[in-house]
Amino acid sequence: MPIVVATIRTKPGELETALGVFRSHAPAVHQEDGCLLYAVHAGEDRVVVVENWADQAALDAHSRGAALAEIANGVSGLLAAPMDVAVLDAVPMGDPGKSTL
């Protein structure tokens, strides 16, 4: 199950605008086939999105989908740096119930 961690650094004063873009489109992402988790987190100057997809095909469909395109378009002018998107595999260790999504 692919895990995606996307970090979006916002220009000063643009964090709430960026969060508004995610608020508008997250419900559509949650309805996509294979979406197990799409969670948005915010810090002082950044938005971090943690995603968990059922399989690579579901992530691929999301990557081509309208909701992601609309999010990317909505935040494009708000970025202080290019988006950092990592697609990761879980590495189980320790307590299996606490070490993976």
mmCIF file with all atom_site columns, C-alpha atoms in Angstrom:
data_model
loop_
_atom_site.group_PDB
_atom_site.id
_atom_site.type_symbol
_atom_site.label_atom_id
_atom_site.label_alt_id
_atom_site.label_comp_id
_atom_site.label_asym_id
_atom_site.label_entity_id
_atom_site.label_seq_id
_atom_site.pdbx_PDB_ins_code
_atom_site.Cartn_x
_atom_site.Cartn_y
_atom_site.Cartn_z
_atom_site.occupancy
_atom_site.B_iso_or_equiv
_atom_site.pdbx_formal_charge
_atom_site.auth_seq_id
_atom_site.auth_comp_id
_atom_site.auth_asym_id
_atom_site.auth_atom_id
_atom_site.pdbx_PDB_model_num
ATOM 1   C CA . MET A 1 1   ? 0.000   0.000  0.000   1.00 0.00 ? 1   MET A CA 1
ATOM 2   C CA . PRO A 1 2   ? 1.697   3.208  -1.123  1.00 0.00 ? 2   PRO A CA 1
ATOM 3   C CA . ILE A 1 3   ? 2.115   5.987  1.399   1.00 0.00 ? 3   ILE A CA 1
ATOM 4   C CA . VAL A 1 4   ? 2.447   9.549  0.103   1.00 0.00 ? 4   VAL A CA 1
ATOM 5   C CA . VAL A 1 5   ? 3.846   12.422 2.122   1.00 0.00 ? 5   VAL A CA 1
ATOM 6   C CA . ALA A 1 6   ? 3.495   15.772 0.371   1.00 0.00 ? 6   ALA A CA 1
ATOM 7   C CA . THR A 1 7   ? 4.904   18.962 1.876   1.00 0.00 ? 7   THR A CA 1
ATOM 8   C CA . ILE A 1 8   ? 3.749   22.296 0.552   1.00 0.00 ? 8   ILE A CA 1
ATOM 9   C CA . ARG A 1 9   ? 5.586   25.357 1.871   1.00 0.00 ? 9   ARG A CA 1
ATOM 10  C CA . THR A 1 10  ? 3.435   28.459 1.580   1.00 0.00 ? 10  THR A CA 1
ATOM 11  C CA . LYS A 1 11  ? 4.350   32.074 1.029   1.00 0.00 ? 11  LYS A CA 1
ATOM 12  C CA . PRO A 1 12  ? 3.965   34.301 4.105   1.00 0.00 ? 12  PRO A CA 1
ATOM 13  C CA . GLY A 1 13  ? 0.293   34.924 4.835   1.00 0.00 ? 13  GLY A CA 1
ATOM 14  C CA . GLU A 1 14  ? -0.971  32.239 2.420   1.00 0.00 ? 14  GLU A CA 1
ATOM 15  C CA . LEU A 1 15  ? -1.371  29.248 4.759   1.00 0.00 ? 15  LEU A CA 1
ATOM 16  C CA . GLU A 1 16  ? -5.116  29.722 5.367   1.00 0.00 ? 16  GLU A CA 1
ATOM 17  C CA . THR A 1 17  ? -5.758  30.209 1.655   1.00 0.00 ? 17  THR A CA 1
ATOM 18  C CA . ALA A 1 18  ? -3.914  26.971 0.903   1.00 0.00 ? 18  ALA A CA 1
ATOM 19  C CA . LEU A 1 19  ? -5.867  25.135 3.604   1.00 0.00 ? 19  LEU A CA 1
ATOM 20  C CA . GLY A 1 20  ? -9.070  26.428 2.032   1.00 0.00 ? 20  GLY A CA 1
ATOM 21  C CA . VAL A 1 21  ? -8.078  24.764 -1.241  1.00 0.00 ? 21  VAL A CA 1
ATOM 22  C CA . PHE A 1 22  ? -7.561  21.454 0.555   1.00 0.00 ? 22  PHE A CA 1
ATOM 23  C CA . ARG A 1 23  ? -10.838 21.830 2.484   1.00 0.00 ? 23  ARG A CA 1
ATOM 24  C CA . SER A 1 24  ? -12.676 22.308 -0.794  1.00 0.00 ? 24  SER A CA 1
ATOM 25  C CA . HIS A 1 25  ? -11.281 19.223 -2.493  1.00 0.00 ? 25  HIS A CA 1
ATOM 26  C CA . ALA A 1 26  ? -10.509 16.714 0.287   1.00 0.00 ? 26  ALA A CA 1
ATOM 27  C CA . PRO A 1 27  ? -14.074 15.315 0.321   1.00 0.00 ? 27  PRO A CA 1
ATOM 28  C CA . ALA A 1 28  ? -13.706 14.361 -3.355  1.00 0.00 ? 28  ALA A CA 1
ATOM 29  C CA . VAL A 1 29  ? -10.359 12.688 -2.671  1.00 0.00 ? 29  VAL A CA 1
ATOM 30  C CA . HIS A 1 30  ? -11.897 10.753 0.238   1.00 0.00 ? 30  HIS A CA 1
ATOM 31  C CA . GLN A 1 31  ? -14.478 9.344  -2.190  1.00 0.00 ? 31  GLN A CA 1
ATOM 32  C CA . GLU A 1 32  ? -11.885 8.088  -4.679  1.00 0.00 ? 32  GLU A CA 1
ATOM 33  C CA . ASP A 1 33  ? -11.580 4.305  -5.015  1.00 0.00 ? 33  ASP A CA 1
ATOM 34  C CA . GLY A 1 34  ? -8.708  3.011  -2.913  1.00 0.00 ? 34  GLY A CA 1
ATOM 35  C CA . CYS A 1 35  ? -8.291  6.063  -0.686  1.00 0.00 ? 35  CYS A CA 1
ATOM 36  C CA . LEU A 1 36  ? -7.567  4.694  2.784   1.00 0.00 ? 36  LEU A CA 1
ATOM 37  C CA . LEU A 1 37  ? -6.254  7.942  4.268   1.00 0.00 ? 37  LEU A CA 1
ATOM 38  C CA . TYR A 1 38  ? -5.976  11.521 3.059   1.00 0.00 ? 38  TYR A CA 1
ATOM 39  C CA . ALA A 1 39  ? -5.058  13.634 6.063   1.00 0.00 ? 39  ALA A CA 1
ATOM 40  C CA . VAL A 1 40  ? -4.022  17.298 5.924   1.00 0.00 ? 40  VAL A CA 1
ATOM 41  C CA . HIS A 1 41  ? -1.795  18.806 8.612   1.00 0.00 ? 41  HIS A CA 1
ATOM 42  C CA . ALA A 1 42  ? -0.604  22.399 8.960   1.00 0.00 ? 42  ALA A CA 1
ATOM 43  C CA . GLY A 1 43  ? 2.375   24.128 10.508  1.00 0.00 ? 43  GLY A CA 1
ATOM 44  C CA . GLU A 1 44  ? 3.448   27.743 10.589  1.00 0.00 ? 44  GLU A CA 1
ATOM 45  C CA . ASP A 1 45  ? 4.429   27.897 6.922   1.00 0.00 ? 45  ASP A CA 1
ATOM 46  C CA . ARG A 1 46  ? 3.484   24.551 5.464   1.00 0.00 ? 46  ARG A CA 1
ATOM 47  C CA . VAL A 1 47  ? 0.816   22.008 4.687   1.00 0.00 ? 47  VAL A CA 1
ATOM 48  C CA . VAL A 1 48  ? 1.735   18.338 4.990   1.00 0.00 ? 48  VAL A CA 1
ATOM 49  C CA . VAL A 1 49  ? -0.568  15.756 3.455   1.00 0.00 ? 49  VAL A CA 1
ATOM 50  C CA . VAL A 1 50  ? -0.265  12.093 4.445   1.00 0.00 ? 50  VAL A CA 1
ATOM 51  C CA . GLU A 1 51  ? -1.986  9.662  2.122   1.00 0.00 ? 51  GLU A CA 1
ATOM 52  C CA . ASN A 1 52  ? -2.457  5.903  2.148   1.00 0.00 ? 52  ASN A CA 1
ATOM 53  C CA . TRP A 1 53  ? -3.747  4.148  -0.953  1.00 0.00 ? 53  TRP A CA 1
ATOM 54  C CA . ALA A 1 54  ? -4.967  0.577  -1.314  1.00 0.00 ? 54  ALA A CA 1
ATOM 55  C CA . ASP A 1 55  ? -2.551  -0.100 -4.167  1.00 0.00 ? 55  ASP A CA 1
ATOM 56  C CA . GLN A 1 56  ? -0.475  1.565  -6.860  1.00 0.00 ? 56  GLN A CA 1
ATOM 57  C CA . ALA A 1 57  ? -3.393  1.542  -9.306  1.00 0.00 ? 57  ALA A CA 1
ATOM 58  C CA . ALA A 1 58  ? -5.492  3.608  -6.879  1.00 0.00 ? 58  ALA A CA 1
ATOM 59  C CA . LEU A 1 59  ? -2.638  6.086  -6.394  1.00 0.00 ? 59  LEU A CA 1
ATOM 60  C CA . ASP A 1 60  ? -2.129  6.289  -10.158 1.00 0.00 ? 60  ASP A CA 1
ATOM 61  C CA . ALA A 1 61  ? -5.834  7.038  -10.675 1.00 0.00 ? 61  ALA A CA 1
ATOM 62  C CA . HIS A 1 62  ? -5.692  9.727  -7.962  1.00 0.00 ? 62  HIS A CA 1
ATOM 63  C CA . SER A 1 63  ? -2.605  11.227 -9.610  1.00 0.00 ? 63  SER A CA 1
ATOM 64  C CA . ARG A 1 64  ? -4.524  11.574 -12.886 1.00 0.00 ? 64  ARG A CA 1
ATOM 65  C CA . GLY A 1 65  ? -7.760  12.705 -11.241 1.00 0.00 ? 65  GLY A CA 1
ATOM 66  C CA . ALA A 1 66  ? -9.620  15.982 -11.258 1.00 0.00 ? 66  ALA A CA 1
ATOM 67  C CA . ALA A 1 67  ? -9.402  16.593 -7.498  1.00 0.00 ? 67  ALA A CA 1
ATOM 68  C CA . LEU A 1 68  ? -5.610  16.516 -7.442  1.00 0.00 ? 68  LEU A CA 1
ATOM 69  C CA . ALA A 1 69  ? -5.417  18.716 -10.541 1.00 0.00 ? 69  ALA A CA 1
ATOM 70  C CA . GLU A 1 70  ? -7.724  21.247 -8.900  1.00 0.00 ? 70  GLU A CA 1
ATOM 71  C CA . ILE A 1 71  ? -5.674  21.202 -5.683  1.00 0.00 ? 71  ILE A CA 1
ATOM 72  C CA . ALA A 1 72  ? -2.429  21.726 -7.596  1.00 0.00 ? 72  ALA A CA 1
ATOM 73  C CA . ASN A 1 73  ? -3.974  24.551 -9.592  1.00 0.00 ? 73  ASN A CA 1
ATOM 74  C CA . GLY A 1 74  ? -5.453  26.142 -6.468  1.00 0.00 ? 74  GLY A CA 1
ATOM 75  C CA . VAL A 1 75  ? -2.179  26.256 -4.533  1.00 0.00 ? 75  VAL A CA 1
ATOM 76  C CA . SER A 1 76  ? 0.184   27.005 -7.427  1.00 0.00 ? 76  SER A CA 1
ATOM 77  C CA . GLY A 1 77  ? 0.418   30.742 -6.717  1.00 0.00 ? 77  GLY A CA 1
ATOM 78  C CA . LEU A 1 78  ? 0.712   30.225 -2.960  1.00 0.00 ? 78  LEU A CA 1
ATOM 79  C CA . LEU A 1 79  ? 3.945   28.229 -2.899  1.00 0.00 ? 79  LEU A CA 1
ATOM 80  C CA . ALA A 1 80  ? 7.217   29.473 -1.412  1.00 0.00 ? 80  ALA A CA 1
ATOM 81  C CA . ALA A 1 81  ? 9.053   26.460 -2.882  1.00 0.00 ? 81  ALA A CA 1
ATOM 82  C CA . PRO A 1 82  ? 8.268   23.560 -5.195  1.00 0.00 ? 82  PRO A CA 1
ATOM 83  C CA . MET A 1 83  ? 6.071   20.832 -3.689  1.00 0.00 ? 83  MET A CA 1
ATOM 84  C CA . ASP A 1 84  ? 7.988   17.957 -2.123  1.00 0.00 ? 84  ASP A CA 1
ATOM 85  C CA . VAL A 1 85  ? 6.109   14.733 -2.805  1.00 0.00 ? 85  VAL A CA 1
ATOM 86  C CA . ALA A 1 86  ? 7.477   11.394 -1.650  1.00 0.00 ? 86  ALA A CA 1
ATOM 87  C CA . VAL A 1 87  ? 5.902   8.016  -2.384  1.00 0.00 ? 87  VAL A CA 1
ATOM 88  C CA . LEU A 1 88  ? 7.038   5.630  0.330   1.00 0.00 ? 88  LEU A CA 1
ATOM 89  C CA . ASP A 1 89  ? 6.750   2.032  1.452   1.00 0.00 ? 89  ASP A CA 1
ATOM 90  C CA . ALA A 1 90  ? 6.083   1.249  5.101   1.00 0.00 ? 90  ALA A CA 1
ATOM 91  C CA . VAL A 1 91  ? 8.944   -0.329 7.027   1.00 0.00 ? 91  VAL A CA 1
ATOM 92  C CA . PRO A 1 92  ? 7.363   -2.331 9.869   1.00 0.00 ? 92  PRO A CA 1
ATOM 93  C CA . MET A 1 93  ? 9.315   -2.385 13.112  1.00 0.00 ? 93  MET A CA 1
ATOM 94  C CA . GLY A 1 94  ? 8.568   -2.657 16.794  1.00 0.00 ? 94  GLY A CA 1
ATOM 95  C CA . ASP A 1 95  ? 4.865   -2.891 17.602  1.00 0.00 ? 95  ASP A CA 1
ATOM 96  C CA . PRO A 1 96  ? 3.101   -3.858 14.333  1.00 0.00 ? 96  PRO A CA 1
ATOM 97  C CA . GLY A 1 97  ? -0.028  -1.956 15.361  1.00 0.00 ? 97  GLY A CA 1
ATOM 98  C CA . LYS A 1 98  ? 1.914   1.277  15.847  1.00 0.00 ? 98  LYS A CA 1
ATOM 99  C CA . SER A 1 99  ? 4.575   1.172  13.158  1.00 0.00 ? 99  SER A CA 1
ATOM 100 C CA . THR A 1 100 ? 2.590   1.375  9.918   1.00 0.00 ? 100 THR A CA 1
ATOM 101 C CA . LEU A 1 101 ? -0.427  3.170  8.539   1.00 0.00 ? 101 LEU A CA 1
#
